XYZ file of C-alpha atoms in Angstrom:
325
model
C -2.165 -4.402 -22.793
C -2.492 -1.793 -20.242
C -0.394 -1.263 -17.654
C -1.476 -0.426 -13.853
C 0.925 1.283 -11.481
C 0.991 2.636 -8.099
C 1.021 6.573 -7.398
C 3.655 7.872 -4.870
C 2.324 10.858 -3.277
C 5.170 12.921 -1.711
C 3.066 15.671 -0.246
C 1.164 12.868 1.914
C 3.497 10.271 2.867
C 7.622 10.233 4.039
C 10.294 9.376 1.589
C 11.148 5.975 3.526
C 7.375 4.914 3.705
C 6.721 5.464 0.205
C 10.035 3.450 -0.740
C 8.634 0.530 1.284
C 5.409 0.825 -0.446
C 7.017 0.879 -3.816
C 8.576 -2.274 -2.830
C 5.333 -3.759 -1.730
C 3.906 -2.204 -5.116
C 6.331 -4.444 -6.825
C 5.129 -7.736 -5.051
C 1.359 -7.091 -5.198
C 2.053 -6.909 -8.912
C 2.072 -3.573 -10.247
C 4.152 -2.885 -12.989
C 5.069 0.732 -13.107
C 4.952 3.767 -10.743
C 4.365 7.475 -10.849
C 5.707 9.911 -8.334
C 4.497 13.638 -7.448
C 7.027 16.853 -7.150
C 5.870 18.815 -4.159
C 7.609 21.494 -2.529
C 4.587 21.901 -0.187
C 1.962 19.763 0.588
C -1.923 20.600 -0.009
C -2.532 20.673 3.662
C -0.159 20.749 6.941
C -2.949 19.435 9.247
C -2.925 15.972 7.254
C -0.434 15.397 5.062
C 2.449 17.808 5.761
C 5.233 15.841 3.935
C 7.336 17.370 0.959
C 10.181 14.506 0.052
C 12.314 15.636 -2.588
C 11.106 13.371 -5.556
C 14.797 13.384 -7.456
C 16.726 11.967 -4.542
C 14.062 9.450 -3.698
C 13.818 8.506 -7.400
C 17.166 6.964 -7.704
C 16.570 5.175 -4.502
C 13.220 3.532 -5.556
C 14.376 2.812 -9.051
C 17.659 1.102 -7.315
C 15.478 -1.093 -5.026
C 12.656 -2.254 -7.655
C 12.436 -3.200 -11.322
C 9.549 -0.588 -11.543
C 9.267 1.874 -14.480
C 8.914 5.217 -13.034
C 7.343 8.423 -14.184
C 7.946 11.504 -12.220
C 5.880 14.935 -12.405
C 7.554 18.191 -12.563
C 7.396 21.672 -13.525
C 10.370 23.177 -15.343
C 11.556 27.042 -15.148
C 10.579 28.370 -11.548
C 11.717 25.887 -8.839
C 13.947 23.886 -11.386
C 16.067 25.527 -13.985
C 15.123 23.243 -17.246
C 18.912 22.214 -17.789
C 18.764 20.742 -14.120
C 15.670 19.001 -14.757
C 17.513 17.562 -18.273
C 20.532 16.513 -16.256
C 18.292 14.727 -13.578
C 16.097 12.783 -16.210
C 19.471 11.881 -18.443
C 21.319 10.791 -15.346
C 18.518 8.169 -13.848
C 17.938 7.053 -17.649
C 21.694 6.323 -18.083
C 21.624 4.394 -14.827
C 18.157 2.704 -15.502
C 17.768 2.621 -19.068
C 14.314 3.580 -20.480
C 12.687 3.133 -16.932
C 11.800 6.773 -16.598
C 9.506 9.013 -18.385
C 9.223 12.529 -17.429
C 5.934 14.458 -17.176
C 6.032 18.003 -17.735
C 3.377 20.602 -16.594
C 3.078 24.407 -16.411
C 2.830 24.180 -12.592
C 0.988 25.627 -9.718
C 1.926 28.342 -7.258
C 1.765 26.241 -4.393
C 5.267 24.881 -5.169
C 6.835 27.101 -7.714
C 5.928 30.381 -5.693
C 9.213 29.784 -3.250
C 11.297 30.807 -6.163
C 9.735 34.292 -5.651
C 7.623 34.120 -9.102
C 5.109 36.792 -10.215
C 2.866 34.069 -10.903
C 1.456 34.497 -14.580
C -1.692 33.554 -16.573
C -1.924 30.184 -17.934
C -1.062 31.288 -21.428
C 2.289 32.596 -20.206
C 2.671 29.595 -18.099
C 2.400 27.509 -21.329
C 4.663 29.256 -23.525
C 7.252 29.251 -20.476
C 6.950 25.479 -20.386
C 7.340 24.890 -24.062
C 10.639 26.901 -24.186
C 11.614 24.668 -21.559
C 10.890 21.394 -23.242
C 12.522 22.722 -25.895
C 16.106 23.286 -24.059
C 15.844 19.778 -22.249
C 15.254 17.979 -25.695
C 18.350 19.598 -27.225
C 20.622 18.962 -24.422
C 19.496 15.258 -24.272
C 20.297 15.360 -28.074
C 23.690 16.497 -27.236
C 23.621 20.079 -28.390
C 25.375 22.897 -26.504
C 22.576 25.289 -25.898
C 22.246 28.917 -25.449
C 18.941 30.328 -25.134
C 17.618 33.917 -24.125
C 14.163 34.075 -23.865
C 11.500 33.246 -20.920
C 14.318 31.432 -19.053
C 18.144 31.959 -19.739
C 20.560 28.807 -21.074
C 24.192 29.870 -21.689
C 26.537 27.273 -23.186
C 25.149 24.298 -21.852
C 26.087 20.889 -22.553
C 25.131 17.318 -21.252
C 28.163 15.133 -21.006
C 26.080 12.297 -19.433
C 23.091 11.085 -21.788
C 21.388 8.085 -22.121
C 21.042 6.119 -25.556
C 17.456 6.879 -25.623
C 16.169 9.899 -23.461
C 12.975 9.720 -21.722
C 9.610 10.485 -23.373
C 8.377 13.550 -22.096
C 4.586 13.204 -21.179
C 2.166 16.429 -21.030
C 0.179 17.291 -17.763
C -3.436 18.348 -18.866
C -6.565 18.632 -16.950
C -8.541 20.695 -19.420
C -9.368 20.317 -22.968
C -7.660 23.146 -24.243
C -4.543 22.224 -22.506
C -4.851 18.554 -23.882
C -5.000 19.668 -27.159
C -1.844 21.928 -27.186
C 0.053 19.114 -25.524
C -0.945 17.110 -28.488
C 1.421 19.375 -30.504
C 4.525 18.543 -28.806
C 4.146 15.967 -26.146
C 5.189 12.416 -26.405
C 2.255 11.175 -24.506
C -0.439 12.662 -22.247
C -1.194 12.266 -18.360
C -4.388 13.337 -17.098
C -6.481 12.971 -14.092
C -9.336 10.081 -13.860
C -11.909 11.206 -11.137
C -15.414 9.609 -10.257
C -16.699 11.635 -13.211
C -15.681 9.796 -16.629
C -16.909 12.292 -19.328
C -14.338 15.078 -18.646
C -11.315 12.462 -18.914
C -12.673 11.283 -22.083
C -13.411 14.809 -23.575
C -9.511 15.279 -22.385
C -7.931 12.524 -24.315
C -10.290 13.363 -27.615
C -8.684 16.866 -27.517
C -5.306 15.604 -27.036
C -5.769 13.077 -29.923
C -7.254 15.966 -32.046
C -4.469 18.301 -31.472
C -1.729 15.941 -32.598
C -1.692 13.170 -30.007
C -3.083 10.345 -32.363
C -1.206 7.136 -31.651
C 0.612 8.774 -28.604
C 0.323 7.022 -25.145
C -2.581 8.141 -22.870
C -1.646 7.860 -18.937
C -4.367 8.509 -15.924
C -3.438 8.987 -12.525
C -6.824 7.733 -11.240
C -7.886 9.142 -8.069
C -9.679 6.559 -5.557
C -10.377 5.743 -1.854
C -10.810 2.453 -1.000
C -10.898 0.686 2.605
C -13.011 -1.904 4.150
C -15.841 -0.137 4.549
C -17.401 2.667 2.761
C -17.598 5.068 5.702
C -14.068 4.467 6.444
C -12.877 5.021 2.509
C -15.003 8.137 2.745
C -13.525 9.565 5.910
C -10.002 8.754 4.567
C -10.408 10.813 1.503
C -11.968 13.697 3.576
C -9.214 13.966 6.211
C -6.146 13.433 3.004
C -7.716 15.083 0.021
C -10.644 17.641 1.168
C -8.127 20.554 -0.204
C -8.040 19.412 -3.494
C -11.859 19.377 -4.717
C -11.300 23.001 -5.773
C -12.478 23.597 -9.495
C -11.467 25.715 -12.485
C -8.096 27.687 -12.221
C -8.181 28.163 -8.461
C -6.116 25.074 -7.319
C -2.977 26.641 -9.640
C -3.407 30.009 -8.220
C -3.168 29.402 -4.011
C 0.276 30.253 -2.565
C 0.187 28.206 0.975
C -0.990 24.982 2.477
C -2.522 27.410 4.926
C -4.861 29.115 2.282
C -6.089 25.603 0.905
C -7.160 24.756 4.074
C -8.878 27.965 4.706
C -10.384 27.496 1.110
C -12.130 24.111 1.738
C -12.891 25.006 5.378
C -16.716 24.270 4.809
C -16.235 20.853 2.575
C -17.987 18.025 4.166
C -16.975 14.349 3.491
C -19.667 13.608 0.892
C -18.397 16.462 -1.070
C -15.118 14.802 -2.070
C -17.023 12.214 -3.831
C -17.154 14.288 -7.071
C -13.166 14.343 -7.388
C -12.625 10.845 -5.800
C -14.126 7.400 -6.647
C -14.729 6.447 -2.918
C -15.814 2.654 -2.319
C -15.302 -0.307 -0.337
C -15.817 -2.529 -3.514
C -12.521 -3.837 -5.128
C -14.952 -4.924 -8.224
C -16.311 -1.391 -8.365
C -12.853 -0.181 -8.784
C -11.672 -2.509 -11.172
C -14.684 -1.517 -13.294
C -13.728 2.071 -13.003
C -10.455 1.128 -14.373
C -11.150 -0.484 -17.213
C -13.499 2.304 -18.153
C -10.050 4.013 -18.402
C -8.785 1.059 -20.617
C -11.739 1.437 -22.778
C -10.963 4.841 -23.309
C -7.406 3.714 -24.473
C -5.018 4.441 -21.539
C -1.574 2.864 -22.005
C -0.769 3.154 -18.218
C -2.966 3.948 -15.392
C -1.383 5.094 -12.011
C -3.896 4.342 -8.779
C -3.748 6.904 -6.423
C -5.610 5.818 -3.255
C -5.647 9.261 -1.469
C -6.508 7.583 2.066
C -3.724 6.368 4.566
C -3.888 2.797 4.119
C -1.290 2.200 1.858
C -0.129 -0.932 2.249
C -3.792 -2.649 2.829
C -4.750 -0.809 -0.232
C -1.650 -2.372 -2.426
C -2.106 -5.731 -0.928
C -5.732 -5.802 -2.023
C -5.523 -4.458 -5.130
C -2.734 -6.681 -6.114
C -4.902 -9.881 -5.181
C -8.402 -8.908 -6.420
C -8.226 -5.708 -8.912
C -4.985 -6.670 -10.938
C -5.621 -10.124 -12.054
C -8.629 -8.654 -14.012
C -5.771 -6.754 -16.238
C -3.090 -9.580 -16.358
C -1.158 -8.114 -13.452
C -1.190 -8.946 -9.547
C -0.151 -11.651 -7.186
C -2.602 -14.172 -7.988
């Protein structure tokens, strides 16, 4: 049975509020959760948060029984040995409740390390080296590696019996196919258009991911009226509708704001399912179930988090055998 989770958007909301929302999500019937890892928000005007997810995850895993999935980029802000240590510590304290999503990153967050930002193929190769180091450390090896990243005589002494799964993050078919060759699972973004999601999942399976879990972060905006949902999506998420390689190449929140200055509320509908109908949202989540999703993390991009959690718990989650009813 599919699991429906709540996405904790750390670039949008303060850590204390998200901790409260994680508790509400559990009470509402969500069974898992994902959490973004940003140094910068997409927008300083409407968002303006950047809580440190690895501090927050310890608090959230203690405060709830939810399983958590992080989203991080190793090798720039984070040395992979440090991410390996973070994942190992949480998995020792909260066994088998953490999966780590690893991706090739974006300049918005990794640029603070003074990165000469490389092309996508080089970022992928960099990521794979980091993944290999992390897995070796989790297996108890003493690791020395001198390549795109450097590790000298590193060994983790606190390790869980079962290490976290490593989820590969992909929004393109090419990246998803590559992730199929090494990742334990896939996560991709589910937007208003279903077909790109289907193609990404198929590419992952073709690349070696057959039988591995598929996770989808569903981008939605819900409110009591369609206009309120549309306006909420526009206020919070208009900086995220850029296409192609652009979102991974922009350095600052101000540049995202400048690049989307002419976006209008109706333009956001291509990237976010905007609707006041809980039934419509349930139908869209079911579309992802039919594609084979094992877990779906619902990201309500609007600001009404508490009302959304209660409404989905009452009227959407029961469609999937979860919820507060």
